[in-house]
Coordinates of C-alpha atoms (C1' of nucleotides) in Angstrom, one line a residue:
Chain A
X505 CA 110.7 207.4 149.8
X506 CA 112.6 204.3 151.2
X507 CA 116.5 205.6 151.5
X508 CA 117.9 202.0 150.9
X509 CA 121.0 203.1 152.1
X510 CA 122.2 207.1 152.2
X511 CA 123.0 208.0 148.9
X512 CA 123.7 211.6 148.5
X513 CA 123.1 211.5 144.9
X514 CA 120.9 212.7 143.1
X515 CA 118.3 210.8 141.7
X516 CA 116.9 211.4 138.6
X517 CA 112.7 211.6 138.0
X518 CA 111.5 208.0 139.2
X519 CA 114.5 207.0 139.7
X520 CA 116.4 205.6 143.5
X521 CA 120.0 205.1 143.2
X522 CA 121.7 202.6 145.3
X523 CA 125.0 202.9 146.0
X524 CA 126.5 199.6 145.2
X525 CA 127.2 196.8 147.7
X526 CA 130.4 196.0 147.2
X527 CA 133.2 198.7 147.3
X528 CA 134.3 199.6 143.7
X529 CA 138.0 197.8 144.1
X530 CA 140.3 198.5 141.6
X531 CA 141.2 196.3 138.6
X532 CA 144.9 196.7 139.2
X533 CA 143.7 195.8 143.0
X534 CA 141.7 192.4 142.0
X535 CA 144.3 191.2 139.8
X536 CA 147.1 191.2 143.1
X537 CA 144.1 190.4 145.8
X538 CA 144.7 186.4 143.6
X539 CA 148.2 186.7 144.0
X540 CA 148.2 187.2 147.8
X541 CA 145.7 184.4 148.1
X542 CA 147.6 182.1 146.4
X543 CA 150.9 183.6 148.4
X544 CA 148.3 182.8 151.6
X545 CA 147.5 179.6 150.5
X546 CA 151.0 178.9 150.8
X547 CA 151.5 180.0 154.0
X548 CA 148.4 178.1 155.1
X549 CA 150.2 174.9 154.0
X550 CA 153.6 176.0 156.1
X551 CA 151.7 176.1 159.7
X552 CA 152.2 179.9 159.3
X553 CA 148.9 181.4 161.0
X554 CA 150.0 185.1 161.3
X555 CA 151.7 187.6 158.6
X556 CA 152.6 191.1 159.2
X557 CA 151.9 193.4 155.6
X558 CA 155.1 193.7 155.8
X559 CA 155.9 189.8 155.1
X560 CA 153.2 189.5 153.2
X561 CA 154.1 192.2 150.5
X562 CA 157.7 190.7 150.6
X563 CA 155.9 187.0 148.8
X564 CA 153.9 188.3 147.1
X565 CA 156.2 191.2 145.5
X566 CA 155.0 194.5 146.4
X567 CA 155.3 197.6 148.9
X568 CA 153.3 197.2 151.6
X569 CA 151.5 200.0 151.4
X570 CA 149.9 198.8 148.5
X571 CA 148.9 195.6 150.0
X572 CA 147.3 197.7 153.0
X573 CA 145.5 199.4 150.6
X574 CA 144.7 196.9 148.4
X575 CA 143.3 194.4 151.6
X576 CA 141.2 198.0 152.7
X577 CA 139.0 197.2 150.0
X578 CA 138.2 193.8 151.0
X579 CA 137.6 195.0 154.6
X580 CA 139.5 195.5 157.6
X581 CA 140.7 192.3 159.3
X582 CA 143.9 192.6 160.8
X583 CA 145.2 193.4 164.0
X584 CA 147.0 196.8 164.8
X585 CA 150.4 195.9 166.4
X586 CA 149.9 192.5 165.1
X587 CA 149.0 191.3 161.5
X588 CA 146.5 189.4 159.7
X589 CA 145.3 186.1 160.8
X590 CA 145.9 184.1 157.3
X591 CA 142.8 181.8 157.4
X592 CA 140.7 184.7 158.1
X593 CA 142.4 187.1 155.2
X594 CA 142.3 183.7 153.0
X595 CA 138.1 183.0 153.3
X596 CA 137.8 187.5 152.6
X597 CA 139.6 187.3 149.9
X598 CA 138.2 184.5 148.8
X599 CA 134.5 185.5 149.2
X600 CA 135.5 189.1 147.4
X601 CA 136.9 187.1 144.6
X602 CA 133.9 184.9 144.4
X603 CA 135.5 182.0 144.6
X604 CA 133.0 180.6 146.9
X605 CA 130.9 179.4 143.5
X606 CA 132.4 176.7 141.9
X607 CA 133.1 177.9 138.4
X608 CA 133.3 175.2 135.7
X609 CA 135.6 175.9 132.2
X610 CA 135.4 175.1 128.8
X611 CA 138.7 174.3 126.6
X612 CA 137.7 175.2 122.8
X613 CA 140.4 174.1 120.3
X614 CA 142.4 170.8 121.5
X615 CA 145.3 171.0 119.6
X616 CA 149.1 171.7 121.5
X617 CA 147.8 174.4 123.6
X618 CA 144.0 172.7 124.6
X619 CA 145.4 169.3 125.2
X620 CA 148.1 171.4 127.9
X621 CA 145.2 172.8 129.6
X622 CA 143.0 170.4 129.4
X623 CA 146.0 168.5 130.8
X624 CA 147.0 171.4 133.1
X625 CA 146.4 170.7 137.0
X626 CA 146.3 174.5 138.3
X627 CA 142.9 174.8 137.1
X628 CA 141.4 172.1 139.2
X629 CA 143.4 172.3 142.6
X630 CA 142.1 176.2 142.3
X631 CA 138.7 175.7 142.3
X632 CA 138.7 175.5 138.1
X633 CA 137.4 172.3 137.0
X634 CA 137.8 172.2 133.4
X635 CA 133.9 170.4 132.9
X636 CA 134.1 169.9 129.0
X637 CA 136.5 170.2 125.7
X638 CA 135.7 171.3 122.2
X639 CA 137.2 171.0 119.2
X640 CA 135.7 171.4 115.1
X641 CA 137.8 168.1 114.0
X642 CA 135.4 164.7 114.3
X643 CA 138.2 162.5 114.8
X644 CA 138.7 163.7 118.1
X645 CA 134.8 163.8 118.6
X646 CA 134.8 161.2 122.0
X647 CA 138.6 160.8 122.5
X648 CA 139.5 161.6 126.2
X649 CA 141.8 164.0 126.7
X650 CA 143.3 164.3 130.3
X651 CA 140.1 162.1 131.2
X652 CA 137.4 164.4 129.3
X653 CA 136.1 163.3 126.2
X654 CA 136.2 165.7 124.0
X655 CA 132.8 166.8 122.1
X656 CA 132.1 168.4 118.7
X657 CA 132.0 172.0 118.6
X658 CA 128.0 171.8 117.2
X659 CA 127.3 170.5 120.7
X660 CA 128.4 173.9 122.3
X661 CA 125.6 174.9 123.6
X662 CA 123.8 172.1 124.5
X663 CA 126.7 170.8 126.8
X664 CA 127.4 174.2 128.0
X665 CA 124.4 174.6 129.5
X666 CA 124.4 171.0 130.7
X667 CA 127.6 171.2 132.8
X668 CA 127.0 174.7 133.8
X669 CA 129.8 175.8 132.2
X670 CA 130.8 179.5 133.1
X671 CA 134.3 180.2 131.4
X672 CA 135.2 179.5 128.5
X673 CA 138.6 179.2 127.2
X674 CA 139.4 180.0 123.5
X675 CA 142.4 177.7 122.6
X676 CA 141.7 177.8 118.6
X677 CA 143.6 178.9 115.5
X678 CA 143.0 183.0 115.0
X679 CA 140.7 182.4 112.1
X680 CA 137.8 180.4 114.1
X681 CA 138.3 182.6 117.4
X682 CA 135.6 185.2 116.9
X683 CA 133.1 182.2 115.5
X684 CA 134.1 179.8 118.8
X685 CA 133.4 183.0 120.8
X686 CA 130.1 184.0 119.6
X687 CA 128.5 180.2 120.0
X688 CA 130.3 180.5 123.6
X689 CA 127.9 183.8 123.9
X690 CA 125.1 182.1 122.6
X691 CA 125.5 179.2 124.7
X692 CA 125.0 182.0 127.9
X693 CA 128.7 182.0 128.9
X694 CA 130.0 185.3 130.4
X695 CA 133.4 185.2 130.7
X696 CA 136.1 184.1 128.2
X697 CA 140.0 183.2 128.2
X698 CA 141.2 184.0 125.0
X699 CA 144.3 182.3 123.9
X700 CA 143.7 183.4 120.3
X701 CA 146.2 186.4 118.9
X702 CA 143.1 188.3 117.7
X703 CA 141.0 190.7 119.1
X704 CA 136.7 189.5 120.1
X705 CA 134.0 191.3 119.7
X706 CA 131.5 190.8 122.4
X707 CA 128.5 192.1 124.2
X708 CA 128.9 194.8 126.7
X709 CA 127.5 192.0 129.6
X710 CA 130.6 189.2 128.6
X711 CA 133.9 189.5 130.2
X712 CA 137.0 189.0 128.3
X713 CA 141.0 188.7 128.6
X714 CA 143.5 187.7 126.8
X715 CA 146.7 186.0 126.6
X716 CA 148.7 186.8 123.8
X717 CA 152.3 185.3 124.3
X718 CA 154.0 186.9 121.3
X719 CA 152.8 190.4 122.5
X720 CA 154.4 189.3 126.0
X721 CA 157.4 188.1 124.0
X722 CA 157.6 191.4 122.1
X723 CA 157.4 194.1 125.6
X724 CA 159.7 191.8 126.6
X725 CA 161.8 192.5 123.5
X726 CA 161.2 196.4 124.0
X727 CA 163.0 196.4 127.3
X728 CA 165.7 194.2 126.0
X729 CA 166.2 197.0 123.1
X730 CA 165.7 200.2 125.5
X731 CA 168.2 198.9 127.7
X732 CA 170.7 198.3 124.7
X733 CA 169.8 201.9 123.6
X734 CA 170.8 203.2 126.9
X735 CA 174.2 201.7 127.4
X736 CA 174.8 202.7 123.7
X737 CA 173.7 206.1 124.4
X738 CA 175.9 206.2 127.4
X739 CA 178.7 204.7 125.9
X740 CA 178.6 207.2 122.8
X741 CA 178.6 210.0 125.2
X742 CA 181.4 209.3 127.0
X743 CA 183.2 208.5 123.4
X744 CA 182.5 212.2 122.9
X745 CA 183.5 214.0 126.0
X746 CA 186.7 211.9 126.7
X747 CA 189.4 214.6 128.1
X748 CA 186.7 217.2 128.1
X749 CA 187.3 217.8 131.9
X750 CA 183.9 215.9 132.8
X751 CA 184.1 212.6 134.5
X752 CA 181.2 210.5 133.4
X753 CA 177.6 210.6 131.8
X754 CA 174.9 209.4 133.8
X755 CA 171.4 208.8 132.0
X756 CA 168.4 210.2 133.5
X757 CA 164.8 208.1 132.5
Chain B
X176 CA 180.8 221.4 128.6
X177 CA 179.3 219.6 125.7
X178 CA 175.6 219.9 125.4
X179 CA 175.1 216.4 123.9
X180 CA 171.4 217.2 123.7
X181 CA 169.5 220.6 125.2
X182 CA 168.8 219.2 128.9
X183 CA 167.9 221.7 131.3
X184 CA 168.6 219.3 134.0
X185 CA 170.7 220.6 136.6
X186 CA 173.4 218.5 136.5
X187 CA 175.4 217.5 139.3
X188 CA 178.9 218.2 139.8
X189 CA 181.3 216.3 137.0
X190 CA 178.3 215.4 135.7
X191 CA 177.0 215.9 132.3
X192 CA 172.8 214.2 132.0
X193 CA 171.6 213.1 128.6
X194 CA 168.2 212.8 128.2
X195 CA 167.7 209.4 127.6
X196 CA 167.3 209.1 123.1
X197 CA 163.8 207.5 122.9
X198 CA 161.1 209.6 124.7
X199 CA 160.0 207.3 127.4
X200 CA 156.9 205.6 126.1
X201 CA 154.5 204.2 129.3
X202 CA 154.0 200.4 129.2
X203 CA 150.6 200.3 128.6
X204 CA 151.1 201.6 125.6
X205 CA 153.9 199.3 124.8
X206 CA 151.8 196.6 125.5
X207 CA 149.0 198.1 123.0
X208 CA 151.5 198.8 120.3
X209 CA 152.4 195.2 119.7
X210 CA 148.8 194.2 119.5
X211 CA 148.3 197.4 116.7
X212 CA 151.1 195.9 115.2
X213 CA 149.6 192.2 114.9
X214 CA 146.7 194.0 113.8
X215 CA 148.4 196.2 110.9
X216 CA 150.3 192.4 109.8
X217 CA 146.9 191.4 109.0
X218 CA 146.2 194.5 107.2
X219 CA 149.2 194.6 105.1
X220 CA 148.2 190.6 103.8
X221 CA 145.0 192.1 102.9
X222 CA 146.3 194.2 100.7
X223 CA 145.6 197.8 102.6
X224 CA 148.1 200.3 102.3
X225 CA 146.4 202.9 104.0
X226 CA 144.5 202.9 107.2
X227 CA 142.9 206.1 109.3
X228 CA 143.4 206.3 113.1
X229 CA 139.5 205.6 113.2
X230 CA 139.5 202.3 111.4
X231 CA 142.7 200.8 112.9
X232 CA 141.4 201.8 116.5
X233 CA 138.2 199.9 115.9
X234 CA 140.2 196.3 114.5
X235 CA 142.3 197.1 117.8
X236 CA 139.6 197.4 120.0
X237 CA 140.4 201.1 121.9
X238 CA 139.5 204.3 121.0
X239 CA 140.9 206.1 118.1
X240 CA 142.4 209.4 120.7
X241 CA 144.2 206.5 122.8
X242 CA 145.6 204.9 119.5
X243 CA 146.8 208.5 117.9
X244 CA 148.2 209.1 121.5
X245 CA 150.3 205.8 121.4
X246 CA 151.5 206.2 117.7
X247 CA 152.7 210.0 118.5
X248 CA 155.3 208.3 121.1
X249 CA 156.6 206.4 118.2
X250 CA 157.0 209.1 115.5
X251 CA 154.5 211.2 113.6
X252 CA 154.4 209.1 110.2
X253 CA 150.6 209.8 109.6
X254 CA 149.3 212.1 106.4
X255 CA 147.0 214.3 107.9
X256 CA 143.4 214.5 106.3
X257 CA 144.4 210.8 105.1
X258 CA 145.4 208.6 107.8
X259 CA 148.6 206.3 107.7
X260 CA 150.6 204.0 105.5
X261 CA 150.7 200.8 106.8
X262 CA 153.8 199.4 105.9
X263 CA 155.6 202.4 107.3
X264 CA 153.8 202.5 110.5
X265 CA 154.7 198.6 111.0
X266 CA 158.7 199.1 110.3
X267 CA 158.7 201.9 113.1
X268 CA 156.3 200.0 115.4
X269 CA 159.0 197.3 114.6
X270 CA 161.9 199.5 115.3
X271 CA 160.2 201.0 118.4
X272 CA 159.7 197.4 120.0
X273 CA 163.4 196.4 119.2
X274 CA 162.3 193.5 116.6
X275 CA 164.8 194.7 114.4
X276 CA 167.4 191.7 116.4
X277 CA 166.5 188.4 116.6
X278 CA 165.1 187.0 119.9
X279 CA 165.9 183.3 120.5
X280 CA 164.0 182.3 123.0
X281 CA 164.8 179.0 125.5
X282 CA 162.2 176.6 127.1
X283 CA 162.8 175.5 130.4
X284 CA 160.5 172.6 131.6
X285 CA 159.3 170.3 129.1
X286 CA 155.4 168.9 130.6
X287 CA 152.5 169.5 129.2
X288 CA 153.0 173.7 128.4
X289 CA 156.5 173.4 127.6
X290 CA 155.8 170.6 125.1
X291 CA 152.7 173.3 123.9
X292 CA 154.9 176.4 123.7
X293 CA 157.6 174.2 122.0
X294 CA 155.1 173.7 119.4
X295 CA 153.6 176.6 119.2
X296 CA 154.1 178.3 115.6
X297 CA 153.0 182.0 116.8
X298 CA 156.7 182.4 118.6
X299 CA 158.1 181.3 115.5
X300 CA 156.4 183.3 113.2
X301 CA 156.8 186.0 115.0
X302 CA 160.4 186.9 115.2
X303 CA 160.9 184.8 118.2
X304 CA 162.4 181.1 117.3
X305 CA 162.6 178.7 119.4
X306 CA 166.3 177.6 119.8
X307 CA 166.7 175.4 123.2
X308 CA 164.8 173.1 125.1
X309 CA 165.7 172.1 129.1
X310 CA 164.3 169.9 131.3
X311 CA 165.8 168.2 134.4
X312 CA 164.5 164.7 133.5
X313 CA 166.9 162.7 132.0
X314 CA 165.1 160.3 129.9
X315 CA 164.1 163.6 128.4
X316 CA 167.8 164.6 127.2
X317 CA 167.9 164.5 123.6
X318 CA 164.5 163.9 122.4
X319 CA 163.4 166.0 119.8
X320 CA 160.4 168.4 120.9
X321 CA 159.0 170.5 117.7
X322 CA 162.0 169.6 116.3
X323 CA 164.5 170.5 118.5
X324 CA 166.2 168.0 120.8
X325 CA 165.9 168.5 124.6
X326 CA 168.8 169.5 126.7
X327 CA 169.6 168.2 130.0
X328 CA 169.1 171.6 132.5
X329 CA 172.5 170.6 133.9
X330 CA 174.2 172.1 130.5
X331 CA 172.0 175.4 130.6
X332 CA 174.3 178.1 130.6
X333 CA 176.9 176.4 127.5
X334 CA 173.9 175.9 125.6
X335 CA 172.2 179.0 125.8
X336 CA 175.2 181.3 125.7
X337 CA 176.2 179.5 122.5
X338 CA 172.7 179.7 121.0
X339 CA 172.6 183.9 122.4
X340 CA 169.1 183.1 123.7
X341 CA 167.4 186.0 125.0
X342 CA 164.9 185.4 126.3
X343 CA 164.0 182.3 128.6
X344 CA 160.6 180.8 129.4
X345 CA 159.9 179.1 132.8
X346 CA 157.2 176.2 132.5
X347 CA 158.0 174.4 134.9
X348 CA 156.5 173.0 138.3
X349 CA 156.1 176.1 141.0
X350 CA 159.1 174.4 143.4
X351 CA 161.5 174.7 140.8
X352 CA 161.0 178.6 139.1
X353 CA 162.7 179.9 141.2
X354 CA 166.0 178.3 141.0
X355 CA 165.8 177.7 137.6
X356 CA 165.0 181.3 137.0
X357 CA 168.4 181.6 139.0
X358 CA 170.2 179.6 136.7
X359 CA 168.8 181.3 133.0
X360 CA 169.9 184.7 134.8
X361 CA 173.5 183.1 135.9
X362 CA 173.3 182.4 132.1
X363 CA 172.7 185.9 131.3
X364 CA 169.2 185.7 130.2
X365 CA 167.9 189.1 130.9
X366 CA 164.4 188.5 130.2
X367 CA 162.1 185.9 131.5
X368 CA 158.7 185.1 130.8
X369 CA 157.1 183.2 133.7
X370 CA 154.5 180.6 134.1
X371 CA 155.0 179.3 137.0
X372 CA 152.6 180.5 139.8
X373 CA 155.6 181.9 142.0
X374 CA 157.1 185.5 142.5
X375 CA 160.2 185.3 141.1
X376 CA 162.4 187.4 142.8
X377 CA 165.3 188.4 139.8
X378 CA 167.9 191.6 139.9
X379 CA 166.8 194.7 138.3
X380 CA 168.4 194.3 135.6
X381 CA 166.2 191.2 134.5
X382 CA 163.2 192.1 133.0
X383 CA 160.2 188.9 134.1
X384 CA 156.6 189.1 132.9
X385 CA 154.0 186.4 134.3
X386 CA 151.1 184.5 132.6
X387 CA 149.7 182.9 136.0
X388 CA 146.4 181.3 134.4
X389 CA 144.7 181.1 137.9
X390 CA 145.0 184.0 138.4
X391 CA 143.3 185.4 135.3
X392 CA 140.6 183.0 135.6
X393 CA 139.9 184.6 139.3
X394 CA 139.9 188.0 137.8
X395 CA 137.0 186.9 136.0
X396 CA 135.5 185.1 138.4
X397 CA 135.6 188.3 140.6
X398 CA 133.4 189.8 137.8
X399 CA 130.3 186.9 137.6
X400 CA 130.6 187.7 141.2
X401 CA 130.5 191.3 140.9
X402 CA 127.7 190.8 138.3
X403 CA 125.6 188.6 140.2
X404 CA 125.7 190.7 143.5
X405 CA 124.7 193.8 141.2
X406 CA 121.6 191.7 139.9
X407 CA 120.4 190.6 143.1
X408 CA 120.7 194.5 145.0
X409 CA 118.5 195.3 142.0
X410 CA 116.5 192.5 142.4
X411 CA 115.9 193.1 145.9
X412 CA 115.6 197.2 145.8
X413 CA 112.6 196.8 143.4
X414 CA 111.2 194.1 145.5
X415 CA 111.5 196.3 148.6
X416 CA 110.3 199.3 147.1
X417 CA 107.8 197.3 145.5
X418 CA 104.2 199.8 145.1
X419 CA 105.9 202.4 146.8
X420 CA 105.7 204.9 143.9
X421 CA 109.1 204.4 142.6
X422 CA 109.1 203.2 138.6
X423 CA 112.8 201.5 138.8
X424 CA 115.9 201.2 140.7
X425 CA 119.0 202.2 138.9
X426 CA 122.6 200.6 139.9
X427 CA 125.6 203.4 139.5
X428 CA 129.2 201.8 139.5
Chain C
dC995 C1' 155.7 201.0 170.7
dT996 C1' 154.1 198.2 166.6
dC997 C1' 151.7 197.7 162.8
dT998 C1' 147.1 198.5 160.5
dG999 C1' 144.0 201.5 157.9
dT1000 C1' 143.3 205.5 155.4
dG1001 C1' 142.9 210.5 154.0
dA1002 C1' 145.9 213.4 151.2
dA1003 C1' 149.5 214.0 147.8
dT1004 C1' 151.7 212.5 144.0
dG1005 C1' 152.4 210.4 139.7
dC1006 C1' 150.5 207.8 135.4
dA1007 C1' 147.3 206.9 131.9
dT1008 C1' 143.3 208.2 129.3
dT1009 C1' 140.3 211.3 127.3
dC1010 C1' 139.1 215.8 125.5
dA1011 C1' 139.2 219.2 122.2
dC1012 C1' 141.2 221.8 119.0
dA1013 C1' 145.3 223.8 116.4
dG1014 C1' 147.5 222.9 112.3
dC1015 C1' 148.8 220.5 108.1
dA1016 C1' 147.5 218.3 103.6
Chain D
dT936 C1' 137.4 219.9 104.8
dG937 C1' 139.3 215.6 107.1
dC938 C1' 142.3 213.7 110.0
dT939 C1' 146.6 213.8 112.6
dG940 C1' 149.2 215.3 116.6
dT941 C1' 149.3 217.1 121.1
dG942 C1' 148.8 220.3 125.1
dA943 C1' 145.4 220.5 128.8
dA944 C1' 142.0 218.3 131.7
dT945 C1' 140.3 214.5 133.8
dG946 C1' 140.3 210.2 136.1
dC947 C1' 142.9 206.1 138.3
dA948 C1' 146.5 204.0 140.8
dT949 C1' 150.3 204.3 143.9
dT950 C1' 152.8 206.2 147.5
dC951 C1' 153.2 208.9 151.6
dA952 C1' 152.7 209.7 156.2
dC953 C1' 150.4 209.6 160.2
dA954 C1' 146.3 208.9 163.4
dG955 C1' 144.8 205.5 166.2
dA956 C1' 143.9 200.6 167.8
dG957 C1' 145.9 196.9 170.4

DNA sequence: CTCTGTGAATGCATTCACAGCA
DNA sequence: TGCTGTGAATGCATTCACAGAG
């Protein structure tokens, strides 16, 4: 039997298990690995050639150990007693990220939000075209919109597939978001930006997340509140012990 | 000494600890409850007045142990053998999240996104109006923006101290975050929501959450990648094993 | 001697599984 | 009996702390 690579598990009947290429790395890892590279990128643009973790983790606001860790799953590249060469750290993370396809996006919904990102520039300087733009209404079936014409939702699939598009960013009212993201599906694409305050329903093989700003508005809104509860707390407290003997009431989280 | 509330904390000397008043809930689950929320808002304008842990997991999207889990930080308001009643589990999800006060929330940096978000209804409708509008362009000054006129950044801390803005939204260019976000906290703005590609670096006192779009569209881009490398080790096990008595190659995560 | 890379330890979050109430 | 509420168990993520390369 061929031992692909030495995988002390064990196989079931007619089975070989491989042990996948690429390190499992962390969610919570991936999402900061983008940060750092775009931290990097910066750097890059400064002349800077070499970073310590320590500097590094400093921009891109974390501990360092984390960021050791967190650049261990990409590989080991630095230099002990030195640093990380940035161009070299820049290209891993890079490759790990996959950023060495290009990836092409749909906008779907080109009201205030679409038009923005159609509009939006990050997309494209960061290896994001934005290849084509949707929306239901016909009157905006043809009008460019920061230099795309925009095309009518029926055409979903057909252009999808034509520009290779592999996001696809829901930018809709609520209502039509789980309709725009099953043609998305239909039309092959795997991954989806959902702008839409609702929660999709997709196959186990499509990737998606979400950007809700009123949830971000409301944990924003729990902190505000917990902090008010604690100085209130505090404050009560020391109301009721005044010229008890003790000198002040410290809150333990 | 007063035993404000049963703390078996040793407390230091002249010291009396209070445990702090609402249990500590984690974040994720903060961040979950608001979308439960959004998701029992719907069901009370359906009419339901009674939902099981089961069916309000499923419209939530997470499993029905993780959604009891959550709601037991806020309370226990359920019937057991029935489920819960919706309107009162949305008044202490409302309580719990602070959205008892009014938020006004500030725009800083009027472009494409801040001309989006200034338009943008959801903030509105939920609990979060809109009340100021900077930019630093001047031609800018006191054109109205989703109705509200824009303000010259200059006049930042008058305006939003008078309108008790609590919350400020950074939309502007990456160079100038960080100085505006200076400015909103100067202002006393304690929480900030970020969408400028930049670490904003804030005292601890200032609560900031980021939307960095590039960054979520890497995350998924790190998953085609993932995908595709997973597809291809298959692909290229069965080929190599390929009439060597093996049926099929299984890939474990 | 400096700074990386990483096992080991700790601390959170999720899931399990069942006691207990309606 | 049906479903909530919650300790206990499991599984991730973060942090510690130090071996070892340069």
């Amino acid at each position: 039997m061929p031992a692909v690579q030495g995988a002390p598990i064990v196989p079931e009947q007619d089975e070989v298990v491989v042990r996948e290429r690429a390190r499992a790395i962390p969610e919570a890892a991936v999402a900061r690995l983008a940060v750092y590279l775009r931290v990097l990128s910066g750097m890059v643009d400064q002349g800077v050639t070499t970073i310590s973790s320590e500097e590094l983790s400093a921009a891109a606001g974390v501990n360092s150990a984390k960021l050791r860790k967190d650049l261990s799953y990409v590989g080991s590249y630095g230099t002990r007693g030195v640093g990380y060469d940035v161009e070299v750290l820049v290209s891993h993370i890079e490759r790990i990220l996959g950023l060495t396809r290009k990836h092409s996006v749909a906008v779907v919904g080109i009201g205030n939000l679409g038009h923005a990102l159609a509009n939006y520039g990050g997309f494209q300087s960061r290896g994001f075209p934005v290849a084509a733009l949707f929306d239901v209404d016909e009157d905006l079936t043809g009008v460019p919109v920061g230099g795309i014409p925009v095309n009518h939702i029926d055409d979903i699939t057909a252009v999808c597939v034509e520009r290779e598009v592999s996001i696809g960013v829901i930018a809709t009212p609520p209502q039509a978001a789980q309709a725009v993201c099953d043609r998305l599906v239909s039309a092959g694409v795997q991954c989806i930006l959902n702008f839409a305050p609702v929660v999709l329903q997709v196959p186990d093989d499509v990737e998606v997340r979400k950007v809700d700003l009123a949830v971000e508005m409301q944990i924003l809104s729990f902190h505000v509140a917990r902090r008010a509860d604690e100085a209130s707390a505090e404050q009560a407290a020391n109301d009721l012990i005044n010229g008890v003997g003790v000198d002040r009431v410290v809150i333990r989280p």
